[in-house]
Short mmCIF file of C-alpha atoms in Angstrom, two decimals:
data_model
loop_
_atom_site.label_atom_id
_atom_site.label_comp_id
_atom_site.label_asym_id
_atom_site.label_seq_id
_atom_site.Cartn_x
_atom_site.Cartn_y
_atom_site.Cartn_z
CA MET A 1 79.31 64.36 117.89
CA SER A 2 80.64 66.98 120.05
CA GLN A 3 78.16 69.53 118.76
CA ILE A 4 75.31 66.90 119.66
CA TYR A 5 76.54 66.32 123.20
CA GLY A 6 76.99 70.29 123.50
CA LEU A 7 73.15 70.72 122.72
CA PHE A 8 72.27 68.36 125.17
CA ALA A 9 74.56 69.97 127.90
CA VAL A 10 73.08 73.24 126.97
CA SER A 11 69.55 71.95 127.12
CA LEU A 12 70.30 70.36 130.67
CA THR A 13 72.12 73.47 131.89
CA TYR A 14 68.95 75.61 130.84
CA GLU A 15 66.63 73.35 132.82
CA ASN A 16 68.83 73.66 135.84
CA TYR A 17 68.89 77.55 135.32
CA ARG A 18 65.10 77.45 135.15
CA SER A 19 65.04 75.51 138.51
CA ALA A 20 67.37 78.01 140.23
CA GLY A 21 65.24 80.92 139.13
CA SER A 22 66.09 83.68 136.64
CA GLN A 23 66.38 86.42 139.21
CA GLY A 24 68.52 84.53 141.79
CA ASP A 25 72.03 85.72 142.99
CA ALA A 26 74.63 85.84 140.54
CA ALA A 27 76.93 83.43 142.30
CA SER A 28 74.27 80.67 142.55
CA VAL A 29 73.21 81.21 138.97
CA ARG A 30 76.72 81.42 137.54
CA SER A 31 77.90 78.47 139.40
CA ILE A 32 75.61 76.29 137.36
CA GLU A 33 77.59 76.80 134.13
CA PRO A 34 79.83 79.81 134.18
CA SER A 35 80.71 79.49 130.39
CA LEU A 36 77.17 80.19 129.30
CA PHE A 37 76.23 83.11 131.38
CA ASP A 38 77.43 86.73 130.97
CA PRO A 39 76.02 90.02 132.46
CA VAL A 40 73.70 91.62 129.99
CA ALA A 41 72.56 94.56 131.83
CA GLU A 42 74.22 97.76 133.42
CA ASP A 43 72.29 96.95 136.60
CA GLY A 44 74.33 93.89 137.27
CA SER A 45 71.30 91.70 136.39
CA TRP A 46 72.07 88.22 134.92
CA GLY A 47 70.35 86.51 132.06
CA LEU A 48 70.92 83.51 129.78
CA LYS A 49 72.66 84.05 126.43
CA CYS A 50 72.11 81.10 124.09
CA ARG A 51 75.28 80.13 122.48
CA SER A 52 76.88 76.78 121.41
CA GLU A 53 80.20 75.41 122.30
CA ARG A 54 82.60 75.60 119.44
CA SER A 55 83.12 72.41 117.65
CA ASN A 56 84.46 71.20 114.39
CA PHE A 57 80.86 70.00 113.29
CA LEU A 58 80.48 70.93 109.56
CA SER A 59 83.53 73.40 109.93
CA ARG A 60 85.42 72.13 107.00
CA GLY A 61 83.51 73.67 104.17
CA PRO A 62 82.07 77.13 103.11
CA PRO A 63 81.17 79.49 105.95
CA MET A 64 77.54 78.88 105.23
CA PHE A 65 77.75 75.29 106.14
CA GLN A 66 79.44 76.14 109.47
CA PRO A 67 77.34 76.45 112.40
CA VAL A 68 77.02 79.85 113.94
CA GLU A 69 77.24 80.82 117.59
CA LEU A 70 73.55 80.33 118.00
CA MET A 71 71.61 77.50 119.59
CA PRO A 72 69.09 75.45 117.60
CA HIS A 73 65.44 75.96 118.06
CA ALA A 74 65.05 73.00 120.17
CA VAL A 75 67.49 74.27 122.80
CA CYS A 76 65.79 77.62 122.99
CA TRP A 77 62.31 76.07 122.92
CA ALA A 78 63.37 73.28 125.45
CA ALA A 79 60.83 74.72 127.93
CA ALA A 80 57.93 74.05 125.52
CA PRO A 81 58.28 70.44 123.90
CA ASN A 82 54.69 70.76 122.48
CA LEU A 83 55.64 73.81 120.67
CA ILE A 84 58.83 72.12 119.18
CA TRP A 85 56.69 69.25 117.62
CA THR A 86 53.99 71.63 116.43
CA MET A 87 56.35 73.59 114.48
CA VAL A 88 58.17 70.54 113.19
CA VAL A 89 54.90 68.72 112.01
CA THR A 90 53.30 71.89 110.61
CA ASN A 91 56.29 72.72 108.62
CA LEU A 92 56.85 69.39 107.34
CA VAL A 93 53.23 68.85 106.13
CA THR A 94 53.68 72.38 104.54
CA PHE A 95 56.81 71.30 102.76
CA LEU A 96 55.33 67.98 101.47
CA SER A 97 52.18 69.93 100.12
CA TYR A 98 54.35 72.44 98.32
CA LEU A 99 56.35 69.62 96.90
CA SER A 100 53.16 67.73 95.56
CA ILE A 101 52.11 70.98 94.11
CA CYS A 102 55.30 71.36 92.21
CA VAL A 103 55.14 67.79 90.97
CA THR A 104 51.61 68.43 89.88
CA LEU A 105 52.37 71.64 88.00
CA LEU A 106 55.30 69.87 86.21
CA TYR A 107 53.20 67.03 85.41
CA LEU A 108 50.42 69.11 83.80
CA VAL A 109 53.01 71.07 81.77
CA SER A 110 54.38 67.82 80.40
CA ARG A 111 50.88 66.74 79.47
CA THR A 112 49.69 69.92 78.01
CA ARG A 113 52.86 71.09 76.19
CA ARG A 114 51.24 70.65 72.79
CA VAL A 115 48.22 73.06 73.52
CA ILE A 116 49.89 75.75 75.55
CA ALA A 117 52.31 78.42 74.43
CA ARG A 118 55.91 77.84 75.18
CA ASP A 119 56.33 81.16 77.17
CA TRP A 120 53.38 80.03 79.21
CA ALA A 121 54.97 76.75 79.82
CA TYR A 122 58.18 78.61 81.19
CA PHE A 123 56.26 80.80 83.42
CA VAL A 124 54.43 77.51 84.92
CA VAL A 125 57.87 75.97 85.35
CA GLY A 126 59.13 78.98 87.27
CA PHE A 127 55.91 79.11 89.38
CA ALA A 128 56.60 75.44 90.26
CA LEU A 129 60.14 76.22 91.28
CA PHE A 130 59.02 79.00 93.39
CA ILE A 131 56.56 76.73 95.04
CA VAL A 132 59.27 74.18 95.81
CA ALA A 133 61.58 77.02 97.03
CA CYS A 134 58.72 78.10 99.48
CA GLY A 135 58.54 74.50 100.68
CA SER A 136 62.23 74.30 101.19
CA THR A 137 62.05 77.26 103.68
CA HIS A 138 59.86 75.00 105.72
CA LEU A 139 61.92 72.02 105.42
CA LEU A 140 64.90 74.19 106.70
CA GLU A 141 62.77 75.29 109.60
CA VAL A 142 62.41 71.51 110.69
CA ILE A 143 66.18 70.86 110.22
CA THR A 144 67.36 74.04 112.16
CA THR A 145 65.13 72.75 115.09
CA TRP A 146 68.21 70.44 115.93
CA ILE A 147 70.92 71.49 113.67
CA PRO A 148 71.95 75.26 113.57
CA VAL A 149 72.66 75.53 109.77
CA PHE A 150 71.21 79.05 109.54
CA TRP A 151 73.39 80.13 106.53
CA ILE A 152 71.68 77.35 104.44
CA ASP A 153 68.23 78.62 105.78
CA ALA A 154 69.07 82.19 104.99
CA GLY A 155 70.32 81.17 101.29
CA THR A 156 67.16 79.24 100.84
CA ASN A 157 65.24 82.38 101.80
CA VAL A 158 67.23 84.48 99.35
CA ILE A 159 66.56 82.18 96.52
CA THR A 160 62.75 82.01 97.65
CA ALA A 161 62.79 85.80 97.60
CA LEU A 162 64.16 86.03 94.11
CA LEU A 163 61.72 83.43 92.68
CA SER A 164 58.80 85.12 94.32
CA GLY A 165 59.81 88.43 93.00
CA TYR A 166 60.02 86.86 89.43
CA VAL A 167 56.81 85.32 89.69
CA ALA A 168 55.08 88.42 91.13
CA ILE A 169 56.61 90.58 88.31
CA MET A 170 55.47 88.04 85.51
CA LEU A 171 52.12 87.64 87.11
CA ILE A 172 51.55 91.49 87.07
CA LYS A 173 52.75 91.80 83.47
CA ARG A 174 50.51 88.76 82.42
CA ALA A 175 47.39 89.66 84.42
CA SER A 176 45.60 91.08 81.28
CA ALA A 177 46.76 88.47 79.20
CA ILE A 178 45.75 85.65 81.61
CA GLY A 179 42.27 87.17 81.64
CA PHE A 180 42.16 87.16 77.90
CA ALA A 181 43.43 83.82 77.69
CA ILE A 182 40.76 82.48 79.97
CA SER A 183 38.12 84.37 78.27
CA ASP A 184 39.40 83.13 74.84
CA TYR A 185 39.55 79.54 76.37
CA ALA A 186 35.93 79.89 77.58
CA ASP A 187 34.69 81.15 74.14
CA ARG A 188 36.52 78.57 72.28
CA LEU A 189 35.13 75.72 74.64
CA ALA A 190 31.63 77.22 74.26
CA ASN A 191 32.01 77.42 70.35
CA ALA A 192 33.31 73.71 70.49
CA GLU A 193 30.28 72.50 72.47
CA GLU A 194 27.96 74.46 70.24
CA GLU A 195 29.56 72.83 67.00
CA LYS A 196 29.43 69.49 68.57
CA ARG A 197 25.77 70.02 69.43
CA ALA A 198 25.05 71.08 65.88
CA ILE A 199 26.86 68.18 64.52
CA GLU A 200 25.06 65.80 66.65
CA GLU A 201 21.63 67.42 65.61
CA LYS A 202 22.61 67.07 62.03
CA LEU A 203 23.61 63.64 62.52
CA LEU A 204 20.38 62.78 64.18
CA SER A 205 18.33 64.49 61.38
CA ALA A 206 20.23 62.70 58.75
CA ARG A 207 19.49 59.34 60.40
CA LYS A 208 15.76 60.39 60.90
CA LEU A 209 15.47 61.57 57.26
CA GLU A 210 17.15 58.36 56.06
CA ASP A 211 14.60 56.28 58.33
CA TRP A 212 11.61 58.42 56.96
CA SER A 213 12.86 57.91 53.36
CA ARG A 214 13.10 54.19 53.85
CA LEU A 215 9.63 53.98 55.24
CA SER A 216 8.09 55.90 52.68
CA THR A 217 9.78 53.93 49.93
CA VAL A 218 8.46 50.75 51.52
CA ILE A 219 4.98 52.19 51.82
CA ALA A 220 5.05 53.30 48.13
CA HIS A 221 6.33 49.92 46.98
CA GLU A 222 3.99 47.87 48.98
CA ILE A 223 0.85 49.78 47.92
CA GLY A 224 1.91 49.59 44.29
CA ASN A 225 0.70 45.86 43.75
CA PRO A 226 -2.67 46.19 45.38
CA LEU A 227 -3.28 49.36 43.38
CA GLU A 228 -2.46 47.51 40.03
CA ALA A 229 -4.80 44.84 40.83
CA ILE A 230 -7.63 47.20 41.56
CA GLN A 231 -6.84 48.97 38.25
CA ASN A 232 -7.11 45.67 36.33
CA MET A 233 -10.33 44.70 37.97
CA LEU A 234 -11.72 48.09 37.03
CA TYR A 235 -10.60 47.72 33.61
CA LEU A 236 -12.52 44.35 33.26
CA ILE A 237 -15.65 46.17 34.69
CA THR A 238 -15.30 48.91 31.97
CA THR A 239 -14.78 46.34 29.30
CA ASP A 240 -17.45 43.87 30.23
CA PRO A 241 -20.47 44.08 27.89
CA GLU A 242 -22.81 43.04 30.73
CA SER A 243 -21.87 46.07 32.73
CA SER A 244 -24.53 48.87 32.90
CA PRO A 245 -23.62 52.29 31.58
CA GLY A 246 -23.77 53.77 35.21
CA SER A 247 -21.35 51.16 36.37
CA VAL A 248 -19.03 51.69 33.61
CA GLU A 249 -19.01 55.49 34.32
CA LEU A 250 -18.33 54.88 38.04
CA ALA A 251 -15.65 52.45 37.33
CA GLU A 252 -13.82 54.69 34.73
CA GLN A 253 -13.74 57.46 37.56
CA ALA A 254 -12.32 55.08 40.04
CA GLN A 255 -9.75 53.91 37.51
CA GLN A 256 -8.64 57.70 37.05
CA GLU A 257 -8.36 57.87 40.75
CA VAL A 258 -6.37 54.64 40.93
CA GLU A 259 -4.07 55.89 38.19
CA ARG A 260 -3.26 59.10 40.07
CA VAL A 261 -2.51 57.36 43.30
CA ILE A 262 -0.13 54.99 41.22
CA THR A 263 1.37 58.14 39.72
CA ILE A 264 2.14 59.58 43.30
CA SER A 265 3.42 56.18 44.37
CA ARG A 266 5.91 55.97 41.67
CA SER A 267 6.99 59.68 42.09
CA THR A 268 7.42 58.75 45.79
CA LEU A 269 9.65 55.80 44.82
CA SER A 270 11.65 58.03 42.37
CA PHE A 271 12.37 60.47 45.27
CA HIS A 272 14.62 58.04 46.98
CA ARG A 273 16.12 56.16 44.05
CA GLU A 274 18.65 58.92 43.28
CA SER A 275 21.62 58.37 41.26
CA LYS A 276 24.94 58.52 43.11
CA GLN A 277 25.80 61.76 41.39
CA PRO A 278 23.64 64.80 41.03
CA GLU A 279 22.19 65.59 37.56
CA MET A 280 21.48 68.78 35.58
CA ILE A 281 17.81 69.48 35.97
CA ASP A 282 15.39 72.37 34.93
CA LEU A 283 13.47 73.68 37.92
CA ARG A 284 10.72 74.89 35.46
CA SER A 285 10.01 71.27 34.52
CA VAL A 286 10.09 70.32 38.15
CA CYS A 287 7.43 72.88 38.99
CA GLU A 288 5.29 71.62 36.18
CA SER A 289 5.49 68.13 37.44
CA VAL A 290 4.41 69.32 40.89
CA ARG A 291 1.56 71.03 39.52
CA PHE A 292 0.35 67.87 37.77
CA LEU A 293 0.57 66.01 41.17
CA LEU A 294 -1.29 68.69 42.98
CA GLN A 295 -4.07 69.14 40.22
CA SER A 296 -6.68 67.38 42.10
CA ILE A 297 -6.49 69.64 45.27
CA ILE A 298 -6.15 72.69 42.89
CA ASP A 299 -9.52 71.87 41.21
CA ASP A 300 -11.16 70.99 44.34
CA LYS A 301 -10.37 74.24 46.05
CA GLY A 302 -10.57 76.42 43.06
CA ILE A 303 -7.00 77.72 43.49
CA GLU A 304 -5.46 80.05 40.88
CA PHE A 305 -2.07 78.14 40.45
CA GLU A 306 0.51 79.92 38.52
CA ILE A 307 4.14 79.21 37.65
CA ILE A 308 6.09 82.34 36.82
CA GLY A 309 9.37 82.61 34.87
CA GLU A 310 10.33 81.29 31.44
CA GLY A 311 13.00 78.40 31.76
CA PRO A 312 15.22 76.91 31.53
CA PHE A 313 16.47 77.30 35.11
CA LEU A 314 19.14 74.76 35.29
CA ILE A 315 20.86 73.49 38.51
CA GLU A 316 22.95 70.60 39.32
CA ALA A 317 20.86 68.48 41.92
CA PHE A 318 19.23 65.21 42.73
CA PRO A 319 15.85 65.20 40.92
CA GLY A 320 13.71 63.27 43.18
CA GLU A 321 14.76 65.29 46.35
CA THR A 322 14.26 68.62 44.47
CA ARG A 323 10.93 67.60 43.43
CA GLN A 324 10.06 66.68 47.06
CA VAL A 325 11.24 70.11 48.33
CA ILE A 326 8.93 71.84 45.89
CA LEU A 327 5.97 69.45 46.34
CA ASN A 328 6.04 69.81 50.15
CA LEU A 329 6.06 73.62 50.07
CA ALA A 330 3.56 73.86 47.15
CA ARG A 331 1.03 71.42 48.85
CA ASN A 332 1.33 73.37 52.07
CA ALA A 333 0.51 76.61 50.19
CA CYS A 334 -2.64 74.82 48.52
CA GLU A 335 -3.78 73.49 52.00
CA ALA A 336 -3.49 77.06 53.45
CA ILE A 337 -6.06 78.25 50.98
CA SER A 338 -9.57 78.45 52.54
CA GLU A 339 -11.47 80.40 49.90
CA ARG A 340 -11.91 79.62 46.28
CA GLY A 341 -10.35 82.04 43.85
CA ARG A 342 -7.28 82.47 45.96
CA GLY A 343 -3.80 82.07 44.45
CA VAL A 344 -0.66 80.11 44.83
CA SER A 345 2.40 81.22 42.75
CA LEU A 346 5.78 79.72 41.97
CA SER A 347 8.13 82.37 40.76
CA LEU A 348 11.52 81.45 39.23
CA SER A 349 14.36 83.68 38.67
CA SER A 350 18.31 83.63 38.24
CA ALA A 351 20.20 85.08 41.28
CA LEU A 352 23.65 84.89 42.93
CA ASN A 353 25.05 82.19 40.65
CA GLY A 354 21.94 79.97 41.11
CA VAL A 355 18.22 79.93 41.00
CA GLU A 356 15.73 81.54 43.23
CA LEU A 357 12.18 79.98 43.75
CA GLN A 358 9.50 81.99 45.63
CA ILE A 359 6.54 79.90 46.68
CA ALA A 360 3.63 82.30 47.81
CA ASP A 361 0.20 81.75 48.88
CA GLU A 362 -3.03 83.94 49.71
CA GLY A 363 -3.75 81.83 52.69
CA ILE A 364 -4.13 82.37 56.34
CA GLY A 365 -0.46 82.76 57.26
CA ILE A 366 1.56 81.51 60.01
CA SER A 367 1.74 82.93 63.57
CA SER A 368 4.90 84.67 64.74
CA ALA A 369 5.21 82.37 67.64
CA THR A 370 5.53 79.32 65.34
CA LEU A 371 8.01 80.87 62.92
CA SER A 372 11.16 80.32 64.99
CA THR A 373 10.56 76.56 65.35
CA LEU A 374 8.97 75.87 62.07
CA PHE A 375 11.83 73.88 60.57
CA GLU A 376 12.60 71.83 63.62
CA PHE A 377 11.81 68.08 63.55
CA GLY A 378 8.26 67.17 64.79
CA LYS A 379 7.05 70.82 64.62
CA THR A 380 3.69 71.26 62.69
CA THR A 381 1.04 73.92 62.23
CA LYS A 382 -1.53 71.46 61.25
CA GLY A 383 -2.23 69.85 64.68
CA ASP A 384 -3.05 66.21 64.63
CA GLN A 385 -3.17 66.19 60.79
CA GLY A 386 0.43 67.07 60.55
CA ASN A 387 3.76 64.98 61.57
CA GLY A 388 6.32 67.85 61.47
CA LEU A 389 8.40 66.03 58.83
CA GLY A 390 7.71 68.13 55.62
CA LEU A 391 9.36 71.55 56.37
CA TRP A 392 12.22 69.83 58.38
CA SER A 393 13.13 67.58 55.44
CA VAL A 394 12.82 70.50 53.08
CA LYS A 395 15.62 72.32 55.07
CA GLN A 396 17.77 69.21 55.20
CA ILE A 397 17.62 68.53 51.53
CA LEU A 398 18.38 72.21 50.83
CA SER A 399 21.46 72.13 53.12
CA LYS A 400 22.47 69.13 51.42
CA HIS A 401 22.42 70.77 48.17
CA GLY A 402 24.16 73.85 49.48
CA GLY A 403 21.07 75.89 49.23
CA THR A 404 19.04 78.27 51.55
CA ILE A 405 15.61 78.79 52.61
CA SER A 406 13.69 81.72 54.38
CA LEU A 407 10.14 82.76 54.84
CA ALA A 408 7.73 85.69 55.60
CA SER A 409 4.30 85.31 56.77
CA SER A 410 1.40 87.29 57.93
CA SER A 411 -2.32 86.87 58.31
CA SER A 412 -3.26 89.62 55.72
CA SER A 413 -0.88 88.62 52.95
CA GLY A 414 -0.22 84.90 53.44
CA THR A 415 3.08 83.16 53.42
CA ARG A 416 6.10 83.46 51.13
CA PHE A 417 8.98 80.87 51.15
CA VAL A 418 12.22 82.02 49.27
CA LEU A 419 14.44 79.14 48.30
CA TRP A 420 17.67 79.23 46.60
CA TRP A 421 19.84 76.47 44.77
CA PRO A 422 23.44 77.00 43.71
CA GLU A 423 24.07 76.20 40.00
CA ASN A 424 26.59 73.49 41.04
CA HIS A 425 26.00 70.93 43.60
CA PRO A 426 28.67 71.07 46.49
CA SER A 427 29.82 67.52 45.83
CA MET A 428 30.70 68.31 42.36
CA SER A 429 32.58 71.39 43.13
CA GLN A 430 34.55 69.39 45.76
CA THR A 431 35.16 66.81 43.11
CA GLY A 432 36.43 69.39 40.71
CA ALA A 433 38.76 71.01 43.11
CA THR A 434 40.36 67.49 44.00
CA ALA A 435 40.85 66.79 40.42
CA ALA A 436 42.52 70.18 39.76
#
């Protein structure tokens, strides 16, 4: 308590000294408090030398905990109370801010310790300690405003200096690594976003393909019964003795067309009634069945339709989906022919542990601006006559089978699609690996 009283005494004495005048005569000034004034210049002028009365306040302990012969800041700044409180408030706010930053860093380390390297965690912890040490120097500024524990203040500054040196050295050493880590993290984040977007697009495409398959199955099923009824009525017309020869001929032609539509309907149903496991199929036989389905358009346009390559070309696949892929591309090739006598070819060959099929036409070709988006959902080169599902579904089905597709097109030579299927379906390969 004597230390506190001494502080108040010095403060009051200093106020009296100010009122007496700093350049008054030595006697009048010294008479205020002789123990606090000493001559400080050779010319005999007098000045105030701030020093505290000796007390036993904090005297029992290490030297750094003992007050030195210096006055607290509040005494030396007694002439400006606003300055005192400005320093106290700003230092206190700074200390609390540093403390909150330290707590936040430690919290982040605890939450991200599974994803950051251990040495980086140590660096962040060291940086957090440096932050709290910086804050402690501001807290000591508040304390030494009234209590002259300057040795503690000095010790805190020493610790802060050591930690700041450590952080500075480690930061310089890790500067390039930090830049690489940030760049690597940004790349991994971008890749993750791209993979997420690709997965979402595949999921959306799979759902659309499923919906389209379900719709086509329903349509094929629903038109089957009316077609069979029409076929039966045409049969009655052709077998009726009272029918004229001309009516019988027309009825027979109509019956042939109905049979063709029924065949297409049944083929469509078979596309989506797949077995749970892929089957071993011959692509040569699939191409022959596709030619049968397209025979009408081949005859109407006078197309030279050719299948090249002697089979068998065996692959493990879903028969209906494989037939759908070839049928879509072969139909597009036939529709691209605008002059009679032009050709469409389906060339089969063995390649890269699988089978390659090239579907080429001598049509008008595809513009280069359309090639990059040709396999996207809803994109079509047929205007209002197309729905943009054929080529998109082709790519989806090939991807499902582990195959690939590419194309080249020009107005002079037409369009060529190159398809490749692996010999073994991916699902069967995975099953074999699991069993092994």
